[in-house]
Coordinates of C-alpha atoms in Angstrom, one line a residue:
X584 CA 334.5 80.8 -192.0
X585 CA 332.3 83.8 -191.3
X586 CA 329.2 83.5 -189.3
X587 CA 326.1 85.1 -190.0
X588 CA 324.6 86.9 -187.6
X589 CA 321.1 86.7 -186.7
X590 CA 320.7 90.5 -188.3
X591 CA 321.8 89.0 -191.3
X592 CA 319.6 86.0 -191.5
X593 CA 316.0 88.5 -190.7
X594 CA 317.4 91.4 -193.4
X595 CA 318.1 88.2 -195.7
X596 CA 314.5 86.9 -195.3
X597 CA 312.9 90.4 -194.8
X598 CA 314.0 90.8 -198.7
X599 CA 312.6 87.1 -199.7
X600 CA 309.4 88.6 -198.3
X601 CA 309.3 91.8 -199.8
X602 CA 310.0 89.9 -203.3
X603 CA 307.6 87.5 -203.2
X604 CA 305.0 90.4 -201.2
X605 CA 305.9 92.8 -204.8
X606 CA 305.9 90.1 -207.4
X607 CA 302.4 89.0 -205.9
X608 CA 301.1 92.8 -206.7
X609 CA 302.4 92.8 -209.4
X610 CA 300.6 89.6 -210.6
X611 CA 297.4 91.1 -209.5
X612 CA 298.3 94.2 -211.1
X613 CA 298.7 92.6 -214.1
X614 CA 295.4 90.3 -214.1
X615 CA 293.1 93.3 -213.0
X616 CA 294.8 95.2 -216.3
X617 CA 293.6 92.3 -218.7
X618 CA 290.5 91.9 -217.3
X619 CA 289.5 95.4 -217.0
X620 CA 288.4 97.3 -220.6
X621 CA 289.0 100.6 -222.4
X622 CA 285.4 100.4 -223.6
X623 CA 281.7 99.1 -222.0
X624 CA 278.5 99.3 -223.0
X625 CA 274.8 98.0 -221.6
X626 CA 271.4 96.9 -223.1
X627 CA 268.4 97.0 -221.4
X628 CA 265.1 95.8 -221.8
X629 CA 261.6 96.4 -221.3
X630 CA 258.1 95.0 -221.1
X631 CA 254.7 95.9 -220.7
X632 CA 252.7 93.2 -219.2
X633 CA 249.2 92.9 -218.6
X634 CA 246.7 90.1 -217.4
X635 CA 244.2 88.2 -220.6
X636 CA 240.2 88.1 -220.0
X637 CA 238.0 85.0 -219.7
X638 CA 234.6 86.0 -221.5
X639 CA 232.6 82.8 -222.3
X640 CA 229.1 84.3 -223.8
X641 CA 226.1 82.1 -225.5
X642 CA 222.9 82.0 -227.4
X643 CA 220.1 79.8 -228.9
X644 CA 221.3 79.4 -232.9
X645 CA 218.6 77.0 -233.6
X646 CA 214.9 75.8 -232.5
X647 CA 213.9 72.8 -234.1
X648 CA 210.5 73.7 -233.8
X649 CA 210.7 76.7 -235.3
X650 CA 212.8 76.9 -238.6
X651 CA 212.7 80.5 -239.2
X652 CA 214.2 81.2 -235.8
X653 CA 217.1 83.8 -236.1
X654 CA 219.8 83.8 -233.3
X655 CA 220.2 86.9 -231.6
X656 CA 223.5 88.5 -230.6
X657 CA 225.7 86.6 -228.0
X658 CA 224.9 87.6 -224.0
X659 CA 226.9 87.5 -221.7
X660 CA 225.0 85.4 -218.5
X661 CA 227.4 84.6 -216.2
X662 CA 225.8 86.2 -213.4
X663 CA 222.8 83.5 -211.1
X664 CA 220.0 84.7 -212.1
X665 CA 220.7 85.9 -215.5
X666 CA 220.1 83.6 -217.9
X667 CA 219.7 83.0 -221.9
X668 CA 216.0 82.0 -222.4
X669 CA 215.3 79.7 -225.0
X670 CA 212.2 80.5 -226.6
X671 CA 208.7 79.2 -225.1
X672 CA 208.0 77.4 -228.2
X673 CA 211.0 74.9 -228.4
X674 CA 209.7 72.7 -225.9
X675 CA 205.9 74.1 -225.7
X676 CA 203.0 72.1 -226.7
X677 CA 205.1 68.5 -226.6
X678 CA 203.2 65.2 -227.9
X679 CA 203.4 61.6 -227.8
X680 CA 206.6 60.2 -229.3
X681 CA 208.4 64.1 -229.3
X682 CA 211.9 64.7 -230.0
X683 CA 212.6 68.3 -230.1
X684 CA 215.9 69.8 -229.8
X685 CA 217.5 73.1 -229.4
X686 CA 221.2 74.2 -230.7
X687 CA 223.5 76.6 -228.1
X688 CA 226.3 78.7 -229.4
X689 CA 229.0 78.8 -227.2
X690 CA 231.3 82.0 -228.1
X691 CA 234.8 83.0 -226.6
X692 CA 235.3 86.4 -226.8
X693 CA 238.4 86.4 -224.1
X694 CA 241.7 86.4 -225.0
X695 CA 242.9 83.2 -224.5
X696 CA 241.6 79.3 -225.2
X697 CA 238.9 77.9 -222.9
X698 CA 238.2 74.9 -222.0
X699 CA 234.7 73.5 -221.9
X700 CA 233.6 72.0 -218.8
X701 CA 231.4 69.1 -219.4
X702 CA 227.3 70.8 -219.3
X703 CA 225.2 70.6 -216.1
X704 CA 221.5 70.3 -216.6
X705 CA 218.8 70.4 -213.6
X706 CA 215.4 69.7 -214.8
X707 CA 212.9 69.7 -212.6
X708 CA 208.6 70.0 -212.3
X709 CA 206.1 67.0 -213.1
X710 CA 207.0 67.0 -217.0
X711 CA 210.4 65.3 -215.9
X712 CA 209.3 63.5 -213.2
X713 CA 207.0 61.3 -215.6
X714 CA 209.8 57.9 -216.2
X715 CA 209.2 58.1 -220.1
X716 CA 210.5 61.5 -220.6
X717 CA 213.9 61.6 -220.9
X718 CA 216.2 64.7 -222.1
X719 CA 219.8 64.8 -223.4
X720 CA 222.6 67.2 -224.2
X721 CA 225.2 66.1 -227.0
X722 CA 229.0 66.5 -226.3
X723 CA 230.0 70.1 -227.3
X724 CA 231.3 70.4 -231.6
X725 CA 234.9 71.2 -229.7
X726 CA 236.1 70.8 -226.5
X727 CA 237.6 74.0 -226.5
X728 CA 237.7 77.3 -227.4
X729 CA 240.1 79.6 -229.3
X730 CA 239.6 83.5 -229.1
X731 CA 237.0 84.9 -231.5
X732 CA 235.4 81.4 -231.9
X733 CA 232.2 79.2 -231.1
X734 CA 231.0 75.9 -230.4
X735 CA 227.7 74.5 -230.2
X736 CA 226.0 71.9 -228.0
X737 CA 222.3 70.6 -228.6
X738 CA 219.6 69.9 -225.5
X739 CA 216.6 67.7 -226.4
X740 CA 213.4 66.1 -224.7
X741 CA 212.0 63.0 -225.9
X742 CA 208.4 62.3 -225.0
X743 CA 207.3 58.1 -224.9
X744 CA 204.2 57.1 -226.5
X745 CA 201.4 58.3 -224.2
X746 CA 198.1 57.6 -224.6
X747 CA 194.9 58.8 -224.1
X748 CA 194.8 61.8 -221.6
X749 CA 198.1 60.7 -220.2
X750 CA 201.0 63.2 -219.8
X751 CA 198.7 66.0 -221.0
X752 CA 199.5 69.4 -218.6
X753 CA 202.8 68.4 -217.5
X754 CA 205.3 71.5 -216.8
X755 CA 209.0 71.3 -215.8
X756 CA 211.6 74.0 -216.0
X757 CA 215.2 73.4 -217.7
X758 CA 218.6 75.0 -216.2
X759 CA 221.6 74.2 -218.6
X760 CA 224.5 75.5 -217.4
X761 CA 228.1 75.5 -219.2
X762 CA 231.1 76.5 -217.5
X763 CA 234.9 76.7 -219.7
X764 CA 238.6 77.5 -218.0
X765 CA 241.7 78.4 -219.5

């Protein structure tokens, strides 16, 4: 019975690994082939991006006291001190058992829907500081919005039933301020 020497036995395994080393290329050969292609081709894409504006502007569309009134063109008063003034005559001249109102147009001319905050009013002066007047502003005809479109809210001043000389010279001064969002 022949013996194998240990030459024999590292030549023998030597080859083992040198099959399994080749056949493992060759696997890897063959799975980079399928995976790889004759042919490629790319799309790309492009976009041009660019931030929308927030413009609410206003003005008075109606005066009850004055039935010819015609609105003027919407302003943009979003600046303190800058205001739309409603004309002298709405609330000028008010009598026992007055309820006079005016009608703001709210108008968006931004690019995308606002939001109407509900409307702050500060009156102040001796007028309003008399118990029996009382003022109030309506909920708005939307509560938002779109581009290109208006809404309208409507601030009034009832008077009570003074009588004789009382209530007569009274002043006040009214701040109505709207504020939207997107």
């Amino acid at each position: 019975m022949a013996t194998k020497s240990p030459r024999n036995d590292n030549a023998s395994r030597n080859r083992k690994v040198a099959k399994f080393g080749l056949a493992g290329i060759a696997i890897i050969g063959v799975g980079a082939g399928l995976t790889s292609a004759a042919w490629t081709d790319d799309v790309w894409f492009t976009a041009d991006a660019a931030s929308g504006t927030i413009e609410l502007q206003g003005r008075v569309l109606a005066v009850e006291t004055d039935p010819s009134y015609t609105p003027g063109s919407f302003q943009d008063a979003d600046t303190e001190g800058l205001s739309i003034v409603i004309p002298a005559d709405a609330f000028g001249g008010l009598t026992p058992n007055d309820d006079l109102s005016v009608t703001l147009e709210l108008y968006n001319d931004g690019d995308g829907i606002l939001a109407l905050q509900p409307a702050v009013v500060e009156v102040v002066g001796d007028l309003f500081d008399d118990p029996g007047v009382t003022w109030d502003i309506s909920a708005y005809s939307a509560p938002s919005i779109a581009p290109a479109a208006s809404a309208t809210v409507t601030f009034s001043i009832q008077t009570p039933d003074w009588d004789g000389i009382e209530g007569q010279g009274l002043t006040g001064d009214v701040v109505i301020n709207v504020q939207a969002s997107t």
